[in-house]
Coordinates of C-alpha atoms in Angstrom, one line a residue:
Chain A
X1 CA -161.9 -60.8 13.4
X2 CA -165.3 -62.7 13.2
X3 CA -165.2 -66.4 12.8
X4 CA -167.2 -67.7 9.9
X5 CA -170.5 -69.4 11.0
X6 CA -172.7 -71.9 9.3
X7 CA -171.7 -74.8 7.1
X8 CA -169.1 -72.9 5.2
X9 CA -167.5 -71.9 8.6
X10 CA -167.5 -75.5 9.7
X11 CA -165.7 -76.7 6.6
X12 CA -163.2 -73.9 6.9
X13 CA -162.6 -74.9 10.5
X14 CA -162.1 -78.5 9.5
X15 CA -159.6 -77.5 6.8
X16 CA -157.7 -75.5 9.4
X17 CA -157.7 -78.4 11.8
X18 CA -156.2 -80.7 9.1
X19 CA -153.6 -78.1 8.2
X20 CA -152.8 -77.8 11.9
X21 CA -152.2 -81.5 12.2
X22 CA -149.9 -81.8 9.1
X23 CA -147.8 -78.8 9.9
X24 CA -147.5 -79.8 13.5
X25 CA -144.4 -81.8 13.2
X26 CA -142.4 -79.3 11.1
X27 CA -140.9 -76.7 13.4
X28 CA -137.6 -75.7 11.8
X29 CA -138.9 -73.1 9.5
X30 CA -141.5 -71.8 11.9
X31 CA -141.5 -68.2 12.8
X32 CA -143.1 -66.6 15.9
X33 CA -145.8 -65.0 13.7
X34 CA -146.8 -68.5 12.6
X35 CA -146.8 -69.7 16.2
X36 CA -149.2 -66.8 17.0
X37 CA -151.5 -68.0 14.2
X38 CA -151.6 -71.4 15.6
X39 CA -152.3 -70.0 19.1
X40 CA -155.2 -68.0 17.7
X41 CA -156.8 -71.2 16.2
X42 CA -156.3 -72.9 19.6
X43 CA -157.9 -70.0 21.4
X44 CA -160.9 -70.2 19.1
X45 CA -161.3 -73.9 19.9
X46 CA -161.1 -73.0 23.6
X47 CA -163.7 -70.3 23.2
X48 CA -166.1 -72.8 21.5
X49 CA -165.5 -75.3 24.3
X50 CA -166.0 -72.6 27.0
X51 CA -169.3 -71.5 25.4
X52 CA -170.7 -75.0 25.7
X53 CA -169.0 -76.3 28.8
X54 CA -168.0 -73.6 31.2
X55 CA -171.0 -74.3 33.3
X56 CA -170.3 -78.0 33.4
X57 CA -166.9 -77.3 35.0
X58 CA -168.6 -75.4 37.8
X59 CA -171.5 -77.8 38.2
X60 CA -170.2 -81.3 37.6
X61 CA -167.4 -82.7 39.9
X62 CA -166.7 -85.6 37.6
X63 CA -166.2 -83.5 34.5
X64 CA -164.1 -81.1 36.5
X65 CA -161.9 -83.9 37.8
X66 CA -161.5 -85.4 34.3
X67 CA -160.6 -81.9 33.0
X68 CA -157.9 -81.5 35.7
X69 CA -156.4 -85.0 35.1
X70 CA -156.2 -84.4 31.3
X71 CA -154.5 -81.1 31.8
X72 CA -151.9 -82.7 34.1
X73 CA -151.3 -85.4 31.6
X74 CA -150.4 -83.1 28.7
X75 CA -148.3 -80.9 30.9
X76 CA -150.6 -77.9 31.1
X77 CA -151.6 -76.1 34.3
X78 CA -154.8 -74.2 33.7
X79 CA -154.4 -72.4 37.0
X80 CA -150.8 -71.3 36.6
X81 CA -151.8 -67.8 35.8
X82 CA -154.9 -65.7 36.2
X83 CA -153.8 -64.1 32.9
X84 CA -153.8 -67.3 30.7
X85 CA -156.4 -68.5 28.3
X86 CA -157.8 -71.2 30.6
X87 CA -158.5 -68.7 33.4
X88 CA -159.8 -66.0 31.1
X89 CA -162.0 -68.1 28.8
X90 CA -163.0 -71.0 30.9
X91 CA -163.0 -69.2 34.2
X92 CA -161.3 -72.3 35.9
X93 CA -159.1 -69.8 37.7
X94 CA -161.9 -68.2 39.5
X95 CA -163.5 -71.5 40.4
X96 CA -160.4 -73.1 41.9
X97 CA -158.9 -70.0 43.4
X98 CA -162.3 -69.2 45.0
X99 CA -162.4 -72.7 46.4
X100 CA -158.9 -72.5 47.8
X101 CA -159.8 -69.2 49.5
X102 CA -162.9 -70.8 51.0
X103 CA -160.9 -73.8 52.3
X104 CA -158.2 -71.6 53.8
X105 CA -160.8 -69.3 55.3
X106 CA -162.6 -72.1 57.0
X107 CA -159.3 -73.3 58.5
X108 CA -158.4 -69.8 59.7
X109 CA -161.8 -69.4 61.4
X110 CA -161.7 -72.7 63.2
X111 CA -158.0 -72.9 64.2
X112 CA -158.5 -71.4 67.7
X113 CA -160.6 -74.5 68.5
X114 CA -158.7 -77.2 66.6
X115 CA -155.1 -75.8 66.5
X116 CA -155.1 -75.8 62.7
X117 CA -155.8 -79.5 62.3
X118 CA -159.1 -80.6 60.7
X119 CA -160.4 -83.8 59.2
X120 CA -160.7 -83.6 55.4
X121 CA -164.3 -84.7 55.4
X122 CA -165.2 -82.0 57.8
X123 CA -163.5 -79.4 55.5
X124 CA -165.6 -80.7 52.6
X125 CA -168.8 -80.5 54.6
X126 CA -168.2 -77.0 55.8
X127 CA -167.2 -75.8 52.4
X128 CA -170.4 -77.2 50.8
X129 CA -172.5 -75.7 53.6
X130 CA -171.0 -72.3 52.9
X131 CA -171.5 -72.6 49.1
X132 CA -175.0 -73.9 49.4
X133 CA -175.9 -70.8 51.4
X134 CA -175.5 -68.8 48.2
X135 CA -176.1 -71.4 45.5
X136 CA -179.4 -72.8 46.8
X137 CA -178.6 -76.5 47.3
X138 CA -176.4 -77.2 44.3
X139 CA -174.4 -80.4 44.7
X140 CA -170.9 -79.3 44.9
X141 CA -167.5 -79.9 46.1
X142 CA -165.9 -83.3 46.6
X143 CA -162.9 -84.5 48.6
X144 CA -161.1 -84.7 45.2
X145 CA -161.8 -81.0 44.6
X146 CA -160.4 -80.1 48.0
X147 CA -157.3 -82.3 47.5
X148 CA -156.8 -80.6 44.0
X149 CA -157.1 -77.2 45.6
X150 CA -154.5 -78.0 48.2
X151 CA -152.2 -79.3 45.5
X152 CA -152.7 -76.0 43.6
X153 CA -151.6 -73.8 46.5
X154 CA -148.4 -75.9 47.1
X155 CA -146.3 -73.1 45.6
X156 CA -147.2 -71.0 48.6
X157 CA -145.1 -73.3 50.8
X158 CA -145.6 -76.2 53.1
X159 CA -147.7 -74.3 55.6
X160 CA -150.9 -75.9 54.3
X161 CA -150.8 -79.7 54.0
X162 CA -152.8 -82.8 53.6
X163 CA -151.7 -85.4 56.2
X164 CA -152.6 -89.0 56.5
X165 CA -152.9 -89.9 60.2
X166 CA -154.2 -93.2 61.4
X167 CA -155.8 -93.9 58.1
X168 CA -157.7 -90.6 57.9
X169 CA -156.9 -87.5 56.0
X170 CA -156.4 -84.2 57.9
X171 CA -155.9 -80.7 56.6
X172 CA -153.2 -78.9 58.5
X173 CA -153.1 -75.2 58.1
X174 CA -150.8 -74.0 60.9
X175 CA -147.1 -75.0 60.5
X176 CA -145.2 -75.8 63.6
X177 CA -143.3 -72.5 63.3
X178 CA -146.5 -70.6 64.0
X179 CA -148.2 -73.0 66.4
X180 CA -148.6 -72.2 70.1
X181 CA -149.5 -75.9 70.8
X182 CA -146.0 -76.9 71.8
X183 CA -145.7 -74.1 74.4
X184 CA -149.1 -75.2 75.8
X185 CA -147.9 -78.8 76.2
X186 CA -144.8 -77.5 78.0
X187 CA -147.1 -75.5 80.2
X188 CA -148.9 -78.6 81.2
X189 CA -145.7 -80.6 81.6
X190 CA -144.3 -77.9 83.9
X191 CA -147.1 -78.8 86.4
X192 CA -147.4 -82.6 85.7
X193 CA -144.5 -84.4 84.1
X194 CA -144.9 -88.0 82.8
X195 CA -148.3 -87.9 81.3
X196 CA -149.7 -90.1 78.5
X197 CA -151.1 -88.6 75.3
X198 CA -154.6 -89.3 76.4
X199 CA -154.0 -87.4 79.6
X200 CA -152.7 -84.4 77.7
X201 CA -155.7 -84.5 75.5
X202 CA -157.9 -84.4 78.5
X203 CA -155.9 -81.6 80.2
X204 CA -156.0 -79.4 77.1
X205 CA -159.4 -80.4 75.7
X206 CA -157.7 -81.3 72.4
X207 CA -158.2 -84.2 70.1
X208 CA -155.7 -87.1 70.4
X209 CA -154.4 -86.3 66.9
X210 CA -153.6 -82.7 67.8
X211 CA -151.6 -83.8 70.9
X212 CA -149.8 -86.4 68.9
X213 CA -148.8 -83.9 66.2
X214 CA -147.5 -81.4 68.6
X215 CA -145.6 -84.0 70.7
X216 CA -143.9 -85.4 67.6
X217 CA -142.1 -82.1 67.1
X218 CA -141.1 -81.9 70.8
X219 CA -139.7 -85.4 70.5
X220 CA -137.9 -84.5 67.3
X221 CA -136.3 -81.5 68.9
X222 CA -135.2 -83.4 72.0
X223 CA -137.4 -81.5 74.4
X224 CA -139.5 -84.5 75.2
X225 CA -138.5 -88.1 75.9
X226 CA -140.9 -91.1 75.8
X227 CA -140.9 -93.9 78.4
X228 CA -142.6 -97.1 77.4
X229 CA -142.0 -99.1 80.5
X230 CA -144.7 -97.9 82.9
X231 CA -147.5 -100.5 82.6
X232 CA -147.0 -100.7 78.8
X233 CA -148.3 -97.1 78.4
X234 CA -146.2 -94.4 76.8
X235 CA -145.5 -91.5 79.1
X236 CA -143.8 -88.3 78.1
X237 CA -141.0 -86.5 80.1
X238 CA -139.3 -83.2 79.7
X239 CA -135.8 -83.3 81.1
X240 CA -135.3 -79.5 80.7
X241 CA -138.3 -78.8 82.9
X242 CA -137.2 -81.3 85.6
X243 CA -134.0 -79.4 86.1
X244 CA -135.9 -76.2 86.2
X245 CA -138.1 -77.5 88.9
X246 CA -135.1 -78.8 90.8
X247 CA -133.4 -75.4 90.5
X248 CA -136.5 -73.7 91.8
X249 CA -136.9 -76.2 94.7
X250 CA -133.4 -75.4 96.1
Chain B
X1 CA -145.6 -24.8 39.6
X2 CA -148.6 -26.4 38.0
X3 CA -148.3 -29.9 39.6
X4 CA -149.1 -30.7 43.2
X5 CA -147.3 -33.4 45.2
X6 CA -148.7 -36.2 47.4
X7 CA -146.9 -38.9 49.3
X8 CA -147.3 -42.4 48.0
X9 CA -148.7 -45.3 50.1
X10 CA -146.4 -47.7 52.0
X11 CA -146.4 -50.0 49.0
X12 CA -145.4 -47.1 46.6
X13 CA -148.8 -46.6 45.0
X14 CA -150.8 -43.4 44.4
X15 CA -153.3 -42.7 47.2
X16 CA -156.8 -42.1 45.8
X17 CA -159.8 -40.4 47.4
X18 CA -162.7 -42.5 48.5
X19 CA -164.7 -41.7 45.4
X20 CA -161.8 -41.7 42.9
X21 CA -161.4 -44.5 40.5
X22 CA -158.4 -45.5 38.5
X23 CA -159.2 -45.5 34.7
X24 CA -155.9 -46.3 32.9
X25 CA -152.2 -46.3 33.3
X26 CA -149.3 -46.0 30.9
X27 CA -145.6 -46.5 31.5
X28 CA -142.4 -44.8 30.1
X29 CA -143.8 -41.3 29.9
X30 CA -141.7 -38.2 29.9
X31 CA -142.9 -34.7 30.8
X32 CA -142.0 -31.4 29.2
X33 CA -143.2 -28.1 30.7
X34 CA -143.5 -25.0 28.6
X35 CA -141.1 -26.5 25.9
X36 CA -138.3 -27.4 28.3
X37 CA -137.1 -30.6 30.0
X38 CA -138.2 -31.4 33.5
X39 CA -136.7 -33.8 36.1
X40 CA -139.4 -36.3 34.9
X41 CA -137.7 -38.3 32.2
X42 CA -139.4 -41.6 32.8
X43 CA -142.4 -42.5 34.8
X44 CA -145.9 -43.9 35.1
X45 CA -148.8 -41.8 34.1
X46 CA -152.3 -42.6 35.4
X47 CA -155.7 -41.2 34.8
X48 CA -158.3 -41.3 37.5
X49 CA -161.9 -39.9 37.5
X50 CA -160.5 -36.8 39.2
X51 CA -156.8 -36.4 38.4
X52 CA -153.7 -37.1 36.4
X53 CA -151.1 -38.9 38.5
X54 CA -147.4 -39.3 37.6
X55 CA -144.9 -41.4 39.4
X56 CA -141.3 -40.7 38.6
X57 CA -139.6 -44.1 38.1
X58 CA -136.2 -43.0 39.5
X59 CA -137.2 -40.8 42.5
X60 CA -140.4 -42.7 43.1
X61 CA -142.2 -39.5 44.0
X62 CA -145.7 -38.7 42.8
X63 CA -147.2 -35.5 41.4
X64 CA -150.7 -34.9 40.3
X65 CA -152.9 -32.5 38.4
X66 CA -156.6 -32.0 38.9
X67 CA -158.6 -32.5 35.7
X68 CA -160.6 -29.4 36.5
X69 CA -157.5 -27.3 35.8
X70 CA -157.1 -28.6 32.2
X71 CA -158.4 -26.2 29.6
X72 CA -157.5 -28.2 26.4
X73 CA -155.8 -31.3 25.2
X74 CA -154.3 -32.1 21.8
X75 CA -152.5 -35.0 20.1
X76 CA -149.2 -34.1 18.6
X77 CA -147.2 -36.3 16.2
X78 CA -143.8 -35.7 14.7
X79 CA -141.9 -37.9 12.4
X80 CA -138.8 -38.8 14.4
X81 CA -139.9 -38.6 18.0
X82 CA -142.4 -40.2 20.3
X83 CA -146.1 -39.4 20.1
X84 CA -147.1 -36.6 22.4
X85 CA -150.1 -35.3 24.2
X86 CA -150.3 -31.6 24.8
X87 CA -152.2 -30.4 27.9
X88 CA -153.1 -26.8 28.4
X89 CA -153.5 -25.8 32.0
X90 CA -155.2 -22.8 33.6
X91 CA -156.4 -21.3 30.4
X92 CA -153.2 -21.5 28.2
X93 CA -150.8 -20.2 30.9
X94 CA -149.0 -23.5 31.0
X95 CA -148.3 -26.1 28.5
X96 CA -147.6 -29.6 29.7
X97 CA -146.4 -32.1 27.1
X98 CA -146.5 -35.9 27.9
X99 CA -144.3 -37.9 25.6
X100 CA -145.2 -41.5 25.2
X101 CA -142.0 -43.6 24.6
X102 CA -144.0 -46.8 24.4
X103 CA -147.4 -47.1 22.7
X104 CA -150.6 -46.0 24.5
X105 CA -150.9 -42.3 23.6
X106 CA -154.1 -42.7 21.6
X107 CA -156.1 -44.7 24.1
X108 CA -154.9 -42.5 26.9
X109 CA -155.9 -39.4 25.0
X110 CA -159.4 -40.8 24.4
X111 CA -159.8 -41.8 28.0
X112 CA -158.7 -38.4 29.2
X113 CA -161.1 -36.7 26.7
X114 CA -163.9 -38.9 28.1
X115 CA -163.1 -37.9 31.7
X116 CA -162.9 -34.3 30.8
X117 CA -166.3 -34.5 29.3
X118 CA -167.8 -36.3 32.3
X119 CA -166.5 -33.8 34.8
X120 CA -166.8 -36.2 37.7
X121 CA -165.4 -33.6 40.1
X122 CA -168.6 -31.7 40.0
X123 CA -170.5 -34.7 41.4
X124 CA -168.1 -35.4 44.3
X125 CA -168.9 -34.2 47.8
X126 CA -166.3 -31.8 49.2
X127 CA -165.8 -33.8 52.4
X128 CA -165.5 -37.2 50.6
X129 CA -161.8 -37.4 51.4
X130 CA -161.3 -40.5 53.5
X131 CA -158.1 -42.0 54.8
X132 CA -158.8 -45.4 53.2
X133 CA -157.5 -45.2 49.6
X134 CA -160.0 -46.7 47.2
X135 CA -157.6 -48.7 45.1
X136 CA -156.8 -51.0 48.0
X137 CA -159.4 -53.7 48.7
X138 CA -161.1 -53.1 52.0
X139 CA -161.7 -56.3 53.9
X140 CA -165.4 -55.7 54.6
X141 CA -166.6 -53.9 51.5
X142 CA -165.4 -56.1 48.7
X143 CA -166.6 -59.3 50.4
X144 CA -170.1 -58.1 49.6
X145 CA -169.0 -57.5 46.0
X146 CA -167.8 -61.1 45.9
X147 CA -171.2 -62.3 47.2
X148 CA -173.1 -60.3 44.6
X149 CA -170.9 -61.9 41.9
X150 CA -171.9 -65.4 43.2
X151 CA -175.6 -64.5 43.3
X152 CA -175.5 -63.3 39.7
X153 CA -173.9 -66.6 38.7
X154 CA -176.7 -68.5 40.4
X155 CA -179.3 -66.7 38.4
X156 CA -177.6 -67.5 35.1
X157 CA -177.1 -71.1 36.0
X158 CA -180.8 -71.6 36.8
X159 CA -181.5 -70.8 33.1
X160 CA -179.2 -73.6 32.0
X161 CA -180.7 -76.7 30.3
X162 CA -179.3 -80.1 31.2
X163 CA -176.5 -81.3 28.8
X164 CA -175.6 -84.8 27.8
X165 CA -172.4 -85.9 29.6
X166 CA -171.2 -87.9 26.7
X167 CA -171.1 -84.9 24.4
X168 CA -169.2 -83.0 27.0
X169 CA -166.6 -85.7 27.4
X170 CA -166.1 -86.0 23.6
X171 CA -165.7 -82.2 23.3
X172 CA -163.3 -82.4 26.1
X173 CA -161.2 -85.1 24.4
X174 CA -161.0 -83.2 21.2
X175 CA -160.0 -80.0 23.0
X176 CA -157.3 -81.8 24.9
X177 CA -156.0 -83.3 21.6
X178 CA -155.6 -79.8 20.2
X179 CA -154.0 -78.6 23.5
X180 CA -151.6 -81.4 23.4
X181 CA -150.4 -80.5 19.9
X182 CA -150.0 -76.9 20.9
X183 CA -147.9 -77.9 23.9
X184 CA -145.7 -80.1 21.8
X185 CA -145.3 -77.4 19.2
X186 CA -144.5 -74.8 21.9
X187 CA -141.9 -77.1 23.4
X188 CA -140.2 -77.8 20.1
X189 CA -140.3 -74.1 19.3
X190 CA -138.7 -73.4 22.7
X191 CA -135.8 -75.8 21.9
X192 CA -135.3 -74.0 18.6
X193 CA -135.2 -70.7 20.4
X194 CA -132.6 -72.0 22.9
X195 CA -130.3 -73.1 20.1
X196 CA -130.1 -69.6 18.6
X197 CA -127.0 -67.6 19.3
X198 CA -127.5 -65.4 22.3
X199 CA -126.7 -62.3 20.3
X200 CA -129.4 -63.1 17.8
X201 CA -132.1 -63.6 20.4
X202 CA -134.9 -61.2 19.7
X203 CA -136.3 -59.6 22.9
X204 CA -139.7 -59.0 21.3
X205 CA -139.9 -62.6 20.1
X206 CA -138.8 -63.8 23.5
X207 CA -141.5 -61.9 25.3
X208 CA -144.1 -63.1 22.8
X209 CA -143.0 -66.6 23.4
X210 CA -143.3 -66.1 27.2
X211 CA -146.8 -64.8 26.6
X212 CA -147.7 -67.9 24.6
X213 CA -146.5 -70.2 27.4
X214 CA -148.5 -68.2 29.9
X215 CA -151.6 -68.5 27.8
X216 CA -151.2 -72.2 27.3
X217 CA -150.5 -72.7 31.0
X218 CA -147.0 -74.1 30.5
X219 CA -144.6 -73.4 33.4
X220 CA -142.2 -70.6 32.7
X221 CA -140.1 -70.9 35.8
X222 CA -137.3 -72.7 33.9
X223 CA -137.2 -70.2 31.1
X224 CA -134.6 -67.5 31.4
X225 CA -135.8 -64.4 29.7
X226 CA -134.1 -61.0 29.3
X227 CA -137.5 -59.4 28.9
X228 CA -139.2 -58.8 32.2
X229 CA -142.2 -56.9 30.9
X230 CA -144.4 -59.5 32.5
X231 CA -143.0 -58.5 35.9
X232 CA -144.8 -55.2 35.7
X233 CA -148.1 -56.8 36.8
X234 CA -146.3 -58.5 39.6
X235 CA -144.6 -55.4 40.7
X236 CA -147.9 -53.5 41.0
X237 CA -149.4 -56.5 42.8
X238 CA -146.5 -56.5 45.2
X239 CA -147.0 -52.9 46.1
X240 CA -150.7 -53.4 46.6
X241 CA -150.1 -56.4 48.8
X242 CA -147.7 -54.4 50.9
X243 CA -150.4 -51.8 51.5
X244 CA -153.0 -54.3 52.3
X245 CA -151.0 -56.7 54.5
X246 CA -149.5 -54.1 56.9
X247 CA -152.5 -54.1 59.3
X248 CA -153.2 -57.8 59.4
X249 CA -149.5 -58.5 59.9
X250 CA -149.3 -56.1 62.8
X251 CA -152.2 -57.9 64.4
X252 CA -150.4 -61.2 64.1
X253 CA -147.1 -60.2 65.7
X254 CA -145.5 -59.5 62.3
X255 CA -145.7 -62.9 60.8
X256 CA -148.2 -65.1 58.9
X257 CA -148.0 -68.0 56.3
X258 CA -148.0 -67.0 52.7
X259 CA -151.1 -69.2 52.4
X260 CA -153.0 -67.1 54.9
X261 CA -152.0 -63.9 53.2
X262 CA -153.2 -65.3 49.9
X263 CA -156.6 -66.0 51.4
X264 CA -157.0 -62.7 53.1
X265 CA -156.0 -60.7 50.0
X266 CA -158.1 -62.7 47.5
X267 CA -161.1 -62.6 49.9
X268 CA -160.8 -58.8 50.0
X269 CA -160.5 -58.6 46.3
X270 CA -163.8 -60.5 45.9
X271 CA -163.6 -61.1 42.2
X272 CA -160.9 -61.3 39.6
X273 CA -158.8 -63.4 41.9
X274 CA -155.1 -63.9 41.6
X275 CA -153.5 -67.3 41.3
X276 CA -151.1 -68.8 43.8
X277 CA -148.3 -68.3 41.3
X278 CA -149.1 -64.6 41.0
X279 CA -149.0 -64.3 44.8
X280 CA -145.7 -66.1 45.0
X281 CA -144.1 -64.1 42.2
X282 CA -145.3 -60.8 43.6
X283 CA -144.2 -61.5 47.1
X284 CA -140.8 -62.6 45.9
X285 CA -140.3 -59.0 44.8
X286 CA -141.2 -57.4 48.2
X287 CA -137.7 -57.3 49.5
X288 CA -136.2 -56.1 46.2
X289 CA -138.7 -53.3 46.0
X290 CA -137.6 -52.1 49.4
X291 CA -141.0 -52.7 50.9
X292 CA -141.5 -53.1 54.7
X293 CA -142.2 -56.8 54.5
X294 CA -140.4 -59.9 53.1
X295 CA -140.8 -63.6 52.3
X296 CA -138.9 -66.0 54.5
X297 CA -138.6 -69.7 53.9
X298 CA -137.8 -72.1 56.7
X299 CA -135.8 -75.4 56.3
X300 CA -139.2 -77.1 56.6
X301 CA -140.1 -75.3 53.3
X302 CA -142.8 -73.4 55.1
X303 CA -143.0 -69.9 53.6
X304 CA -144.1 -66.9 55.7
X305 CA -144.4 -63.1 55.1
X306 CA -142.8 -61.1 57.9
X307 CA -142.7 -57.5 58.8
X308 CA -139.0 -56.4 58.8
X309 CA -139.6 -54.1 61.8
X310 CA -140.6 -57.0 64.1
X311 CA -139.1 -60.2 62.7
X312 CA -136.3 -59.0 60.4
X313 CA -132.8 -60.3 61.0
X314 CA -131.5 -57.2 62.7
X315 CA -134.4 -57.1 65.0
X316 CA -134.0 -60.7 66.0
X317 CA -130.3 -60.4 66.8
X318 CA -131.0 -57.4 69.0
X319 CA -133.8 -59.0 71.0
X320 CA -131.8 -62.3 71.6
X321 CA -128.9 -60.2 72.7
X322 CA -131.0 -58.4 75.2
X323 CA -132.6 -61.6 76.5
X324 CA -129.3 -63.4 76.9
X325 CA -127.7 -60.4 78.7
X326 CA -130.2 -61.0 81.5
X327 CA -129.1 -64.6 82.0
X328 CA -125.6 -64.9 80.7
X329 CA -124.4 -67.5 83.0
X330 CA -127.3 -70.0 82.6
X331 CA -127.8 -69.4 78.9
X332 CA -131.0 -69.5 76.9
X333 CA -133.1 -72.3 75.4
X334 CA -135.7 -72.2 72.7
X335 CA -138.3 -72.4 75.4
X336 CA -137.0 -69.3 77.1
X337 CA -137.1 -67.4 73.8
X338 CA -140.6 -68.8 73.0
X339 CA -141.9 -67.5 76.3
X340 CA -140.1 -64.1 76.2
X341 CA -141.1 -63.3 72.6
X342 CA -144.5 -65.0 72.7
X343 CA -143.7 -67.1 69.6
X344 CA -143.7 -70.9 68.9
X345 CA -140.9 -73.1 70.1
X346 CA -140.0 -73.9 66.5
X347 CA -139.8 -70.2 65.6
X348 CA -137.8 -69.5 68.7
X349 CA -135.3 -72.2 67.7
X350 CA -135.1 -70.7 64.2
X351 CA -134.3 -67.3 65.8
X352 CA -131.5 -68.8 67.9
X353 CA -130.0 -70.6 64.8
X354 CA -130.1 -67.3 63.0
X355 CA -128.1 -65.5 65.7
X356 CA -125.8 -68.5 66.0
X357 CA -125.1 -68.3 62.2
X358 CA -123.9 -64.7 62.9
X359 CA -121.5 -66.2 65.5
X360 CA -122.8 -63.9 68.2
X361 CA -123.9 -66.9 70.3
X362 CA -122.8 -70.5 70.4
X363 CA -124.4 -73.7 71.5
X364 CA -123.9 -76.3 74.2
X365 CA -125.7 -79.6 73.7
X366 CA -126.3 -81.9 76.7
X367 CA -128.8 -84.3 78.0
X368 CA -130.7 -81.4 79.4
X369 CA -131.1 -80.0 76.0
X370 CA -129.7 -77.2 73.8
X371 CA -128.6 -74.0 75.5
X372 CA -127.0 -71.0 73.9
X373 CA -124.4 -68.6 75.3
X374 CA -122.6 -65.5 74.1
X375 CA -119.6 -66.7 72.1
X376 CA -117.3 -64.4 73.9
X377 CA -118.2 -66.1 77.2
X378 CA -117.4 -69.5 75.8
X379 CA -114.2 -68.5 74.0
X380 CA -112.7 -65.6 76.0
X381 CA -109.9 -63.8 74.1
X382 CA -106.6 -64.6 75.8

């Protein structure tokens, strides 16, 4: 069905909008067929909007951010389904899913080096570098976009998180269940018990944050104990390993 | 017999040749052969550039017919039964009748007529058969397709003129006003639907309402619906995921986060990406569809996909059993299991808790940590 264009079309659209508003409150007599009519009008509005502003969503971070906020406020998730109007007409789906894929991919590629823990700013920088390769220097993704993306993929479980550590944001992409870091710390501890976190960081060539993260789990699970008495420094001990060594020495 | 058989993929999908492309698919089709019933009462009929495929919904077996064998097709309508498509095979020796219980006969007929006209099988090289089925995204190939898509977008964006931001925001505001009204209307309508007597609930209306919510982007997870037509898309997706993820999972010792799997799959898809919700819904069906992998959620709310053959429950119990048998008297710790199975300490502990829940092993907590022993060793039968 073609929409009427020109002045007559505008007036007809305005009349429809007014009808829309006045009938809005009265639901009791509403049939599904009438709901479908309403939805059709809305879809047309969305098509108009998409025609003018689809590019803005892709190009302008502020506009994008505003758009996401407003959707959240009215209780709509434009990314909920790749089969909904928002994804189909506005292409928001492709934009945000693509971004999520890029973020996760960067984390996957770097996790051998950083154990799945990367500063948010570094993620933003790497994503932009990657996108600029194909987009020829377009200003792109902000920290807000990345945070939004991480929020969007929450339904996939807690494996991918934004952490606040020592005042900085980190993206964690490897949950403890799949991390080999704890075993590596135990490996070091088997040789040298009673080290500080800094010493561990040096032994393993890890960042301090990465050691801290892994040690937290080991403390939680009771594998590791912390001793704060030695010269005011915190040292970490593994009782289970001590016994093992004693058994082996006998 | 006029049809040939072919095994389905691991995920239960038809395996296509390298040059073969899927054109269209219709569900709820019945097959008659030479005017009599066959075992195929209900199934999925697909048209590719080279063949007609049919997957029987109860046996989940596939049969196919090369388009080159079709001599004529004809639409047949009768007043009180489903629309039919007559297909003459091998020069009128056999008559196959497809009966379409749901709509779709006409577009299918037109698509089939189109393929029969094009005769793609004459252009295909004889030795084009490759073991990689073309309907599953290949990790290398479709990445390039994704890049091409991005480059095309760059070209069109360069032609764009700069727009005033204030106009954009005012347009945005008025759109959101309309959206807000639609959402309120939909919610009120939803309450009205809930109030209706269960017996009066109209399945058709229910599914239309679901579609409305999906289009608006309103969460449907709280809505209970008898109509699961929407699940079809997710079922197909689940099967395709199963086919795609087998190799990557095997390379990762049978386990990876759902997030990683989402990335790998969408990256391979290149364009027309699926949403996180689609991924979750489809993967939730993996176990139910009897596919070789399943979702698992830890207490930490971390969700992984695991290969049943490596990290399924039965497999874990067996392996812990074997390990503990070697050191019954000193017991096993999570560290022992982590080293033996080459998994993380956290996962090792999860394995032990699983076996403990089956009462095969029991725990002993002490200052030295948590050790597990065979239950029969701790509580010998008097």
